[in-house]
Short mmCIF file of C-alpha atoms in Angstrom, two decimals:
data_model
loop_
_atom_site.label_atom_id
_atom_site.label_comp_id
_atom_site.label_asym_id
_atom_site.label_seq_id
_atom_site.Cartn_x
_atom_site.Cartn_y
_atom_site.Cartn_z
CA MET D 23 40.18 147.12 49.86
CA ALA D 24 41.45 148.83 46.73
CA ASP D 25 40.95 152.56 46.37
CA PHE D 26 40.03 152.18 42.70
CA GLU D 27 37.66 149.20 42.70
CA GLU D 28 36.59 149.74 39.12
CA THR D 29 40.12 148.97 37.87
CA THR D 30 40.71 145.85 40.02
CA GLN D 31 41.03 142.63 38.04
CA GLU D 32 41.61 138.97 38.84
CA VAL D 33 44.07 137.29 36.46
CA PHE D 34 43.92 133.50 35.95
CA ILE D 35 46.98 131.72 34.56
CA ASN D 36 47.77 128.22 33.34
CA THR D 37 51.29 127.66 32.02
CA GLU D 38 50.56 124.33 30.37
CA GLN D 39 51.09 125.35 26.74
CA ASN D 40 53.11 127.72 24.57
CA PHE D 41 55.05 129.38 27.38
CA GLY D 42 58.09 127.42 26.25
CA ASN D 43 58.02 129.38 22.99
CA SER D 44 58.48 132.80 24.61
CA GLY D 45 62.05 132.53 25.82
CA GLY D 46 61.31 130.45 28.90
CA ASP D 47 59.34 127.37 29.82
CA GLN D 48 56.27 126.26 31.75
CA ILE D 49 57.76 126.67 35.21
CA ASN D 50 61.29 128.04 35.39
CA ARG D 51 60.58 131.24 33.48
CA PHE D 52 57.40 132.38 31.77
CA ARG D 53 56.15 135.74 30.56
CA LEU D 54 52.57 137.04 30.66
CA ASN D 55 51.78 139.64 27.99
CA PHE D 56 48.75 141.83 28.67
CA ASN D 57 48.72 143.17 25.08
CA GLN D 58 45.51 145.23 24.75
CA GLU D 59 44.81 145.33 28.49
CA PRO D 60 47.86 146.81 30.25
CA PHE D 61 47.65 148.15 33.79
CA GLU D 62 48.33 151.84 34.39
CA SER D 63 48.50 154.23 37.32
CA GLY D 64 49.31 157.90 37.63
CA ASP D 65 51.58 159.55 40.17
CA GLU D 66 48.70 159.53 42.65
CA ALA D 67 48.46 155.71 42.81
CA ILE D 68 50.44 152.47 42.86
CA LEU D 69 49.66 149.04 41.49
CA ARG D 70 49.56 146.00 43.78
CA ILE D 71 49.69 142.26 43.02
CA ASN D 72 47.93 139.95 45.51
CA MET D 73 48.35 136.18 45.20
CA THR D 74 45.01 134.44 45.67
CA GLN D 75 45.63 130.86 44.47
CA PHE D 76 48.46 128.63 43.25
CA ASN D 77 48.81 124.94 42.40
CA LEU D 78 51.79 122.91 41.17
CA GLU D 79 51.48 119.14 41.01
CA LYS D 80 54.65 117.42 42.26
CA ASN D 81 55.49 115.71 39.01
CA PHE D 82 59.19 115.98 39.77
CA TYR D 83 61.34 113.85 42.07
CA ASP D 84 62.01 114.56 45.74
CA VAL D 85 65.56 113.25 45.38
CA ASN D 86 67.21 115.00 42.46
CA ALA D 87 70.40 116.74 41.35
CA THR D 88 70.05 119.47 44.00
CA ASN D 89 70.18 117.11 47.00
CA ASN D 90 71.61 113.70 46.00
CA THR D 91 75.36 114.26 45.56
CA LEU D 92 78.29 113.66 47.90
CA ARG D 93 82.05 113.81 47.55
CA ILE D 94 83.99 110.67 48.53
CA THR D 95 87.77 110.39 48.64
CA SER D 96 90.36 107.85 49.82
CA THR D 97 94.09 107.17 49.61
CA ALA D 98 95.95 104.32 47.95
CA ILE D 99 96.73 101.15 49.91
CA PHE D 100 99.91 99.30 49.01
CA GLY D 101 100.47 95.70 49.99
CA ALA D 102 101.61 92.36 48.73
CA GLY D 103 99.99 89.04 48.02
CA ALA D 104 96.49 88.68 49.45
CA ASP D 105 96.71 91.78 51.63
CA LEU D 106 94.21 94.58 51.02
CA GLN D 107 95.29 96.88 48.20
CA ALA D 108 93.57 99.88 46.57
CA VAL D 109 94.19 102.86 44.33
CA ALA D 110 93.43 106.42 45.40
CA GLY D 111 90.08 107.98 44.55
CA ASP D 112 88.32 111.34 44.71
CA GLN D 113 84.93 111.71 43.02
CA PHE D 114 81.27 112.57 43.35
CA ILE D 115 78.67 109.88 43.99
CA SER D 116 74.93 110.44 43.60
CA VAL D 117 71.91 108.74 45.13
CA PRO D 118 69.61 107.69 42.26
CA VAL D 119 66.93 110.28 41.54
CA GLY D 120 63.39 109.36 42.44
CA ASP D 121 60.82 109.35 45.24
CA TYR D 122 61.69 107.37 48.35
CA VAL D 123 58.15 107.86 49.73
CA ASN D 124 58.83 108.29 53.44
CA SER D 125 61.29 105.40 53.36
CA PRO D 126 64.57 106.53 54.94
CA ASP D 127 65.43 102.81 55.27
CA ILE D 128 65.62 102.50 51.49
CA LEU D 129 67.39 105.83 51.11
CA MET D 130 70.14 104.97 53.59
CA SER D 131 70.54 101.43 52.28
CA VAL D 132 71.08 102.90 48.83
CA LEU D 133 73.76 105.18 50.31
CA GLY D 134 75.43 102.13 51.85
CA GLN D 135 75.44 100.40 48.48
CA LEU D 136 76.91 103.47 46.75
CA ILE D 137 79.77 103.71 49.25
CA THR D 138 80.39 99.97 48.92
CA ASP D 139 80.43 100.28 45.12
CA TYR D 140 82.99 103.09 45.43
CA LEU D 141 85.21 101.01 47.73
CA ASN D 142 85.08 98.06 45.35
CA SER D 143 85.94 100.37 42.44
CA VAL D 144 89.22 101.43 44.09
CA ILE D 145 90.08 98.07 45.69
CA THR D 146 92.45 95.98 43.57
CA VAL D 147 92.87 93.14 46.09
CA GLY D 148 90.01 92.42 48.46
CA ALA D 149 86.28 93.20 48.48
CA ALA D 150 83.86 95.38 50.46
CA SER D 151 80.31 94.71 51.65
CA TYR D 152 77.81 96.41 53.96
CA THR D 153 74.87 95.75 56.26
CA MET D 154 72.46 98.19 57.91
CA GLN D 155 73.58 97.95 61.54
CA ALA D 156 76.19 99.18 64.01
CA GLY D 157 77.88 95.80 64.21
CA PRO D 158 77.56 92.80 66.55
CA THR D 159 77.14 92.99 70.31
CA THR D 160 79.81 91.67 72.69
CA ALA D 161 77.86 88.44 72.89
CA GLY D 162 77.81 88.18 69.11
CA GLY D 163 74.20 89.29 68.72
CA ALA D 164 73.16 91.21 65.63
CA THR D 165 71.97 94.81 65.69
CA THR D 166 70.40 94.62 62.25
CA LEU D 167 66.82 95.85 61.81
CA LEU D 168 66.97 98.07 64.91
CA ASP D 169 67.45 101.27 62.92
CA LEU D 170 64.64 100.50 60.51
CA ALA D 171 61.48 102.57 60.56
CA GLN D 172 58.78 101.15 62.81
CA GLN D 173 56.22 98.97 61.07
CA PHE D 174 52.58 99.28 62.04
CA GLY D 175 49.65 96.93 61.57
CA LEU D 176 46.04 96.31 62.59
CA ASP D 177 45.75 94.61 65.98
CA THR D 178 43.01 92.01 65.54
CA THR D 179 43.88 90.25 68.80
CA ALA D 180 42.89 93.07 71.14
CA ALA D 181 39.59 92.96 73.01
CA ALA D 182 36.90 95.59 72.66
CA PRO D 183 37.07 98.53 72.38
CA LEU D 184 40.69 98.24 71.15
CA GLU D 185 40.06 95.75 68.36
CA GLY D 186 41.25 97.00 64.97
CA ARG D 187 43.59 99.55 66.51
CA VAL D 188 46.78 100.50 64.68
CA ALA D 189 49.80 99.45 66.73
CA PRO D 190 53.51 98.69 66.26
CA THR D 191 53.83 95.15 64.94
CA ASP D 192 56.11 94.26 67.88
CA VAL D 193 53.24 94.68 70.35
CA ILE D 194 50.53 92.89 68.37
CA GLY D 195 49.67 89.66 70.16
CA GLY D 196 51.38 90.82 73.33
CA ALA D 197 54.94 90.53 71.96
CA PHE D 198 56.53 93.45 73.79
CA THR D 199 60.08 92.16 73.34
CA ASN D 200 62.50 94.82 72.09
CA ILE D 201 59.82 97.49 71.84
CA PHE D 202 62.21 100.08 73.28
CA ASP D 203 64.67 99.19 70.54
CA LYS D 204 62.06 100.35 68.05
CA VAL D 205 62.03 104.01 69.06
CA GLN D 206 62.41 105.88 65.79
CA ARG D 207 65.27 108.34 65.63
CA ARG D 208 65.69 108.49 61.85
CA LYS D 209 69.44 108.09 62.41
CA TYR D 210 71.34 105.20 60.88
CA CYS D 211 74.49 103.12 61.13
CA ILE D 212 76.02 101.39 58.10
CA TYR D 213 78.47 98.57 58.84
CA PHE D 214 81.22 98.00 56.26
CA GLN D 215 83.38 94.90 56.04
CA VAL D 216 86.48 94.56 53.87
CA ALA D 217 87.78 91.07 53.11
CA GLY D 218 91.53 90.76 52.72
CA SER D 219 92.53 92.84 55.72
CA THR D 220 93.06 92.21 59.41
CA PRO D 221 91.64 94.46 62.16
CA GLY D 222 94.41 96.69 63.44
CA GLY D 223 96.86 95.29 60.88
CA THR D 224 99.10 97.15 58.48
CA ALA D 225 96.29 97.21 55.90
CA SER D 226 93.00 97.86 57.65
CA PHE D 227 89.90 99.91 56.94
CA ASN D 228 91.66 102.96 58.36
CA SER D 229 94.17 102.63 55.53
CA PHE D 230 91.54 104.02 53.15
CA ASN D 231 91.52 107.34 55.05
CA LEU D 232 87.93 107.52 53.81
CA VAL D 233 86.32 110.97 53.74
CA ILE D 234 82.69 111.64 52.77
CA GLN D 235 81.56 115.25 52.37
CA CYS D 236 78.20 116.86 51.67
CA LEU D 237 79.52 119.98 49.94
CA ASN D 238 77.56 123.22 50.19
CA ILE D 239 79.88 125.77 48.56
CA PRO D 240 78.19 128.49 46.42
CA PRO D 241 79.70 128.60 42.90
CA GLY D 242 79.96 132.37 43.06
CA GLN D 243 82.19 132.04 46.11
CA GLN D 244 84.56 129.39 44.74
CA ARG D 245 84.64 127.06 41.74
CA ILE D 246 86.04 123.71 42.83
CA THR D 247 87.63 121.00 40.69
CA LEU D 248 88.05 117.26 41.16
CA GLY D 249 90.58 115.46 39.01
CA GLY D 250 91.06 118.57 36.89
CA VAL D 251 87.34 118.79 36.05
CA ASP D 252 85.17 121.66 37.26
CA ALA D 253 82.30 120.60 39.49
CA THR D 254 78.81 121.55 38.35
CA ASP D 255 76.79 124.04 40.37
CA ASN D 256 74.64 121.26 41.82
CA GLN D 257 77.61 119.05 42.67
CA GLN D 258 79.42 121.61 44.78
CA PHE D 259 76.34 123.35 46.18
CA ASN D 260 74.12 120.46 47.24
CA ASP D 261 71.50 119.80 49.90
CA SER D 262 72.59 116.19 50.50
CA TYR D 263 73.48 117.12 54.08
CA SER D 264 69.83 118.01 54.72
CA LEU D 265 68.49 114.89 53.00
CA LEU D 266 70.90 112.38 54.57
CA GLY D 267 71.44 113.89 58.00
CA GLY D 268 75.05 114.88 57.41
CA VAL D 269 77.19 117.84 58.41
CA ARG D 270 77.19 120.68 55.88
CA ILE D 271 80.69 121.25 54.47
CA GLU D 272 81.23 124.89 53.49
CA GLN D 273 85.01 124.80 53.03
CA PHE D 274 86.82 123.00 50.22
CA GLN D 275 89.75 120.75 51.10
CA ALA D 276 91.85 119.78 48.09
CA ALA D 277 93.06 116.46 49.54
CA PRO D 278 91.23 115.71 52.80
CA SER D 279 92.28 112.04 52.90
CA ALA D 280 95.92 113.15 53.14
CA LEU D 281 95.21 115.18 56.28
CA PRO D 282 95.33 113.92 59.86
CA ASP D 283 92.00 112.50 60.98
CA ALA D 284 91.35 115.45 63.30
CA ASP D 285 91.72 117.92 60.40
CA ARG D 286 89.41 116.19 57.91
CA LEU D 287 86.02 117.76 57.36
CA GLN D 288 83.57 114.86 57.52
CA SER D 289 79.80 114.81 57.02
CA PHE D 290 79.43 111.48 58.85
CA SER D 291 81.26 109.65 61.61
CA ILE D 292 83.47 106.90 60.12
CA GLN D 293 85.05 104.72 62.79
CA GLN D 294 87.07 101.53 62.34
CA ASP D 295 85.75 98.69 64.49
CA THR D 296 88.77 96.84 65.86
CA ALA D 297 86.43 94.33 67.52
CA GLY D 298 85.10 93.22 64.16
CA VAL D 299 85.71 89.77 62.75
CA GLY D 300 86.11 88.36 59.26
CA GLY D 301 88.19 91.26 57.96
CA SER D 302 88.55 94.92 58.80
CA THR D 303 85.24 96.58 59.63
CA ALA D 304 84.01 100.13 60.15
CA VAL D 305 80.81 101.91 61.15
CA LEU D 306 79.35 104.97 59.44
CA THR D 307 76.91 106.90 61.65
CA THR D 308 74.77 109.80 60.46
CA ALA D 309 75.19 113.03 62.39
CA TYR D 310 71.54 114.07 62.38
CA PRO D 311 68.12 112.60 61.51
CA VAL D 312 67.42 111.82 57.87
CA ALA D 313 65.01 114.34 56.32
CA GLN D 314 61.43 113.54 57.27
CA GLY D 315 59.53 112.46 54.19
CA CYS D 316 62.85 112.01 52.34
CA ASN D 317 62.59 115.41 50.67
CA THR D 318 64.22 118.81 51.10
CA LEU D 319 61.56 121.02 49.52
CA PRO D 320 58.76 121.89 51.98
CA TYR D 321 58.02 125.06 49.96
CA VAL D 322 58.47 126.42 46.47
CA TYR D 323 58.88 130.14 45.80
CA LEU D 324 57.04 132.10 43.13
CA ARG D 325 59.15 135.01 41.94
CA CYS D 326 58.10 137.97 39.83
CA GLU D 327 60.53 140.41 38.20
CA GLU D 328 58.30 143.33 39.21
CA ALA D 329 58.11 142.24 42.86
CA GLU D 330 59.86 144.48 45.38
CA ASN D 331 60.17 142.58 48.65
CA GLN D 332 63.04 141.51 50.88
CA SER D 333 64.53 138.17 51.95
CA SER D 334 67.62 136.72 53.55
CA ARG D 335 70.41 136.14 51.07
CA SER D 336 70.28 132.40 51.84
CA ILE D 337 67.04 131.92 49.85
CA GLU D 338 67.68 134.48 47.14
CA ASP D 339 70.79 133.44 45.25
CA ALA D 340 72.58 130.10 45.09
CA GLN D 341 75.59 131.71 43.43
CA ARG D 342 76.73 133.85 46.33
CA SER D 343 77.90 133.31 49.87
CA HIS D 344 74.94 132.65 52.12
CA ASP D 345 74.38 134.66 55.26
CA HIS D 346 71.52 136.30 57.11
CA GLU D 347 71.86 139.66 55.40
CA ILE D 348 68.50 140.97 54.19
CA ILE D 349 68.60 141.98 50.53
CA PRO D 350 66.04 143.02 47.86
CA SER D 351 64.04 140.04 46.65
CA ARG D 352 61.75 139.18 43.74
CA ILE D 353 59.86 136.60 45.82
CA LEU D 354 56.12 137.11 45.52
CA ALA D 355 54.79 134.04 47.36
CA LYS D 356 55.91 131.04 49.42
CA ILE D 357 53.81 127.98 48.56
CA PRO D 358 53.66 124.96 50.93
CA ARG D 359 53.85 121.27 50.11
CA VAL D 360 50.42 119.70 50.64
CA ILE D 361 49.39 116.02 50.87
CA ASN D 362 45.70 115.33 50.34
CA THR D 363 43.65 112.45 51.73
CA ARG D 364 44.58 110.27 48.75
CA GLN D 365 48.29 110.91 49.40
CA SER D 366 48.65 113.00 46.26
CA ILE D 367 51.32 115.68 46.69
CA SER D 368 51.17 119.21 45.32
CA TYR D 369 52.37 122.71 46.15
CA THR D 370 49.15 124.58 46.80
CA LEU D 371 48.23 128.00 48.12
CA GLU D 372 44.63 128.98 48.88
CA ASN D 373 44.31 132.52 50.18
CA VAL D 374 40.53 132.67 50.35
CA GLY D 375 39.78 134.44 53.61
CA GLY D 376 43.45 134.60 54.51
CA LEU D 377 46.23 137.15 54.31
CA PRO D 378 47.57 136.98 50.77
CA PHE D 379 51.14 137.49 49.67
CA PHE D 380 51.50 140.77 47.82
CA THR D 381 53.91 143.25 46.31
CA ASN D 382 53.61 146.87 45.29
CA ILE D 383 54.69 147.86 41.78
CA THR D 384 56.30 151.27 41.46
CA ALA D 385 56.08 151.34 37.66
CA ASN D 386 53.18 153.39 36.29
CA TYR D 387 52.68 151.13 33.29
CA VAL D 388 52.71 147.33 33.24
CA ASN D 389 52.15 145.46 29.97
CA HIS D 390 53.88 142.21 30.92
CA LEU D 391 55.00 140.21 33.96
CA ILE D 392 57.75 137.58 34.13
CA PHE D 393 57.49 134.77 36.69
CA ARG D 394 59.62 131.82 37.69
CA ILE D 395 59.38 129.12 40.33
CA THR D 396 62.41 128.16 42.41
CA ASP D 397 63.40 126.18 45.46
CA HIS D 398 64.56 127.65 48.78
CA ARG D 399 68.02 128.38 47.32
CA GLY D 400 66.87 130.28 44.25
CA ARG D 401 67.52 127.25 42.02
CA SER D 402 65.23 126.07 39.25
CA ILE D 403 62.93 123.13 39.89
CA GLN D 404 64.59 120.00 38.47
CA PRO D 405 62.54 118.43 35.63
CA VAL D 406 62.52 114.68 35.13
CA SER D 407 64.47 113.63 32.05
CA VAL D 408 63.19 111.17 29.45
CA SER D 409 66.38 109.19 30.15
CA ASP D 410 65.34 108.71 33.81
CA LEU D 411 64.03 105.20 33.20
CA PRO D 412 61.79 103.03 35.41
CA SER D 413 63.49 100.65 37.83
CA SER D 414 62.74 97.61 35.67
CA ALA D 415 64.45 99.24 32.68
CA VAL D 416 67.43 100.29 34.81
CA SER D 417 67.78 96.71 36.03
CA ARG D 418 67.63 95.34 32.50
CA LEU D 419 70.23 97.78 31.20
CA ALA D 420 72.50 96.98 34.15
CA SER D 421 72.43 93.34 33.07
CA GLY D 422 74.02 94.30 29.76
CA VAL D 423 71.01 94.86 27.49
CA ALA D 424 71.57 97.82 25.11
CA VAL D 425 69.45 100.91 25.75
CA GLY D 426 68.21 100.75 22.16
CA ASN D 427 66.24 97.66 23.11
CA VAL D 428 64.32 99.61 25.74
CA LEU D 429 64.05 103.27 24.65
CA ASN D 430 63.30 104.42 21.12
CA PRO D 431 66.14 106.84 20.18
CA ASN D 432 63.89 108.81 17.82
CA PHE D 433 61.39 109.35 20.62
CA ALA D 434 64.13 110.50 22.98
CA ASN D 435 65.33 113.06 20.42
CA GLN D 436 61.92 114.65 19.87
CA ALA D 437 60.40 114.34 23.34
CA GLY D 438 61.76 117.68 24.54
CA THR D 439 61.84 118.33 28.27
CA GLN D 440 59.25 117.94 30.99
CA ASN D 441 59.10 121.69 31.59
CA THR D 442 58.49 122.53 27.90
CA LEU D 443 56.40 119.69 26.45
CA GLY D 444 55.62 117.62 29.53
CA ASN D 445 53.50 117.71 32.66
CA LEU D 446 55.61 120.10 34.75
CA TYR D 447 53.48 123.25 34.79
CA CYS D 448 51.41 125.28 37.23
CA ASP D 449 48.18 127.26 37.43
CA PHE D 450 47.51 130.23 39.67
CA ALA D 451 45.49 133.39 40.11
CA PHE D 452 46.40 136.87 41.29
CA LYS D 453 44.62 140.17 41.72
CA ILE D 454 45.95 143.48 40.39
CA SER D 455 44.53 146.53 42.12
CA LYS D 456 45.26 150.24 42.31
CA HIS D 457 45.83 152.08 45.61
CA LYS D 458 46.28 155.73 46.50
CA ARG D 459 49.82 156.91 46.95
CA LYS D 460 50.72 159.43 49.65
CA VAL D 461 51.74 162.47 47.59
CA GLN D 462 54.37 164.85 48.95
CA SER D 463 53.43 168.54 48.92
CA ASN D 464 54.78 170.43 45.96
CA ILE D 465 57.52 172.76 47.12
CA LEU D 466 55.82 175.67 45.29
CA GLN D 467 52.73 175.18 47.46
CA SER D 468 54.59 175.04 50.77
CA VAL D 469 56.09 177.70 53.00
CA GLN D 470 59.03 179.44 51.38
CA PRO D 471 62.28 178.05 52.81
CA PRO D 472 64.46 180.31 54.96
CA ILE D 473 67.18 182.41 53.35
CA ILE D 474 70.63 182.86 54.82
CA THR D 475 71.88 186.47 54.54
CA ASN D 476 74.93 187.82 56.29
CA ASN D 477 75.02 184.59 58.27
CA ARG D 478 71.57 185.42 59.69
CA LEU D 479 68.27 183.66 59.12
CA GLU D 480 65.62 185.60 57.15
CA PHE D 481 62.08 184.56 56.13
CA ALA D 482 59.86 185.93 53.40
CA GLY D 483 57.57 188.65 54.76
CA VAL D 484 59.87 189.38 57.73
CA ILE D 485 61.77 192.66 58.16
CA PRO D 486 65.31 192.11 56.87
CA ASN D 487 67.96 191.72 59.49
CA SER D 488 69.95 194.51 57.83
CA ILE D 489 67.63 197.11 59.46
CA TYR D 490 69.00 196.10 62.82
CA GLN D 491 72.59 196.23 61.70
CA ASN D 492 74.78 199.21 62.60
#
């Protein structure tokens, strides 16, 4: 309870309009001006902000520039005639932005296609393809479909009281075959095949010296370059390892494909399959499970420039080296991702009857507050661009149709951004209250301090030590 109840106020905020005109936008930085109603406290009190409610609709993509980028590099392959040949490569590849809606199967298949597209871009003689499996068994049986997420359905064949139960589709109708193969691990194998090479030959899949890295190097620690071009912050400091189940790479290697296999920093296992047929083959295996829900943002963080809290450096600043050192933080609240009964996703905090997030304000006068919303690395939430087109439009453009036949260029020029003129905004409420401060006694009202005279301790009102001196 506040010590000055008559000054306590609840403040309700919606950032939907006009905040983009005050030096920020609707979500990444916005300023609240109290104008005629500032908050004040004397030396005897402090101000406190308590978060009571917050809501941010997830109108941005789960897979975006902060978690969709990998580095891929390979060496040149020289040959003659129909033998496999390729030029060297070293570049970033990015999983298309969007929502993969709890579908790691789709996410990993897209990764397989991206790697295949890269291989075909560097191959000059030959061709690459992929399937979602670990390769054939010794008897020639396929292992496709075994890594896919389990499908469920309504069992209408079961007798009462089990009729209508939800069960794995493999067991409906008593078909228990391969049920143990359907245990979900959210780990994947991608099987690559390269035509034009012979397993174990002079030009095989190993000749690529393929390296795939999920880089996580803070820009403030080191600025990396590929092909003479500086990487962007999101390219070199990316959460793709968390999304795709890879190993986090925190050290930059200038030419990893030129190193011995044991010295290459890899995010995934890449192993040539010498038992493969029809050309050189290899298996990529993820190190860890793919992110559940295909997202890397279980919370968003509301920050306030007047907040005085603490956090680990790892969630405070994406520019600096991350460690577990505790440093001053402007984080005011940590808001969880919530899915309602209609599967609508938002970031919502309801502190009614709970323990609210709060911060004390040491300033005696507050006439404005500046807020921003970030992810767990201190990065801005990624808005969706007007140029992020629907899948049907992407498919049409890929067929060769000009973008001017799909998107009005005048509209694109005046549409602004989602976080200034679009539907990326939040609403929240907080309480500002005043609390008594523990005041230190004024030195003039306390006991007079001791005085050192002739290296002896004297106190006011005590007979001087000099009387006892010879």
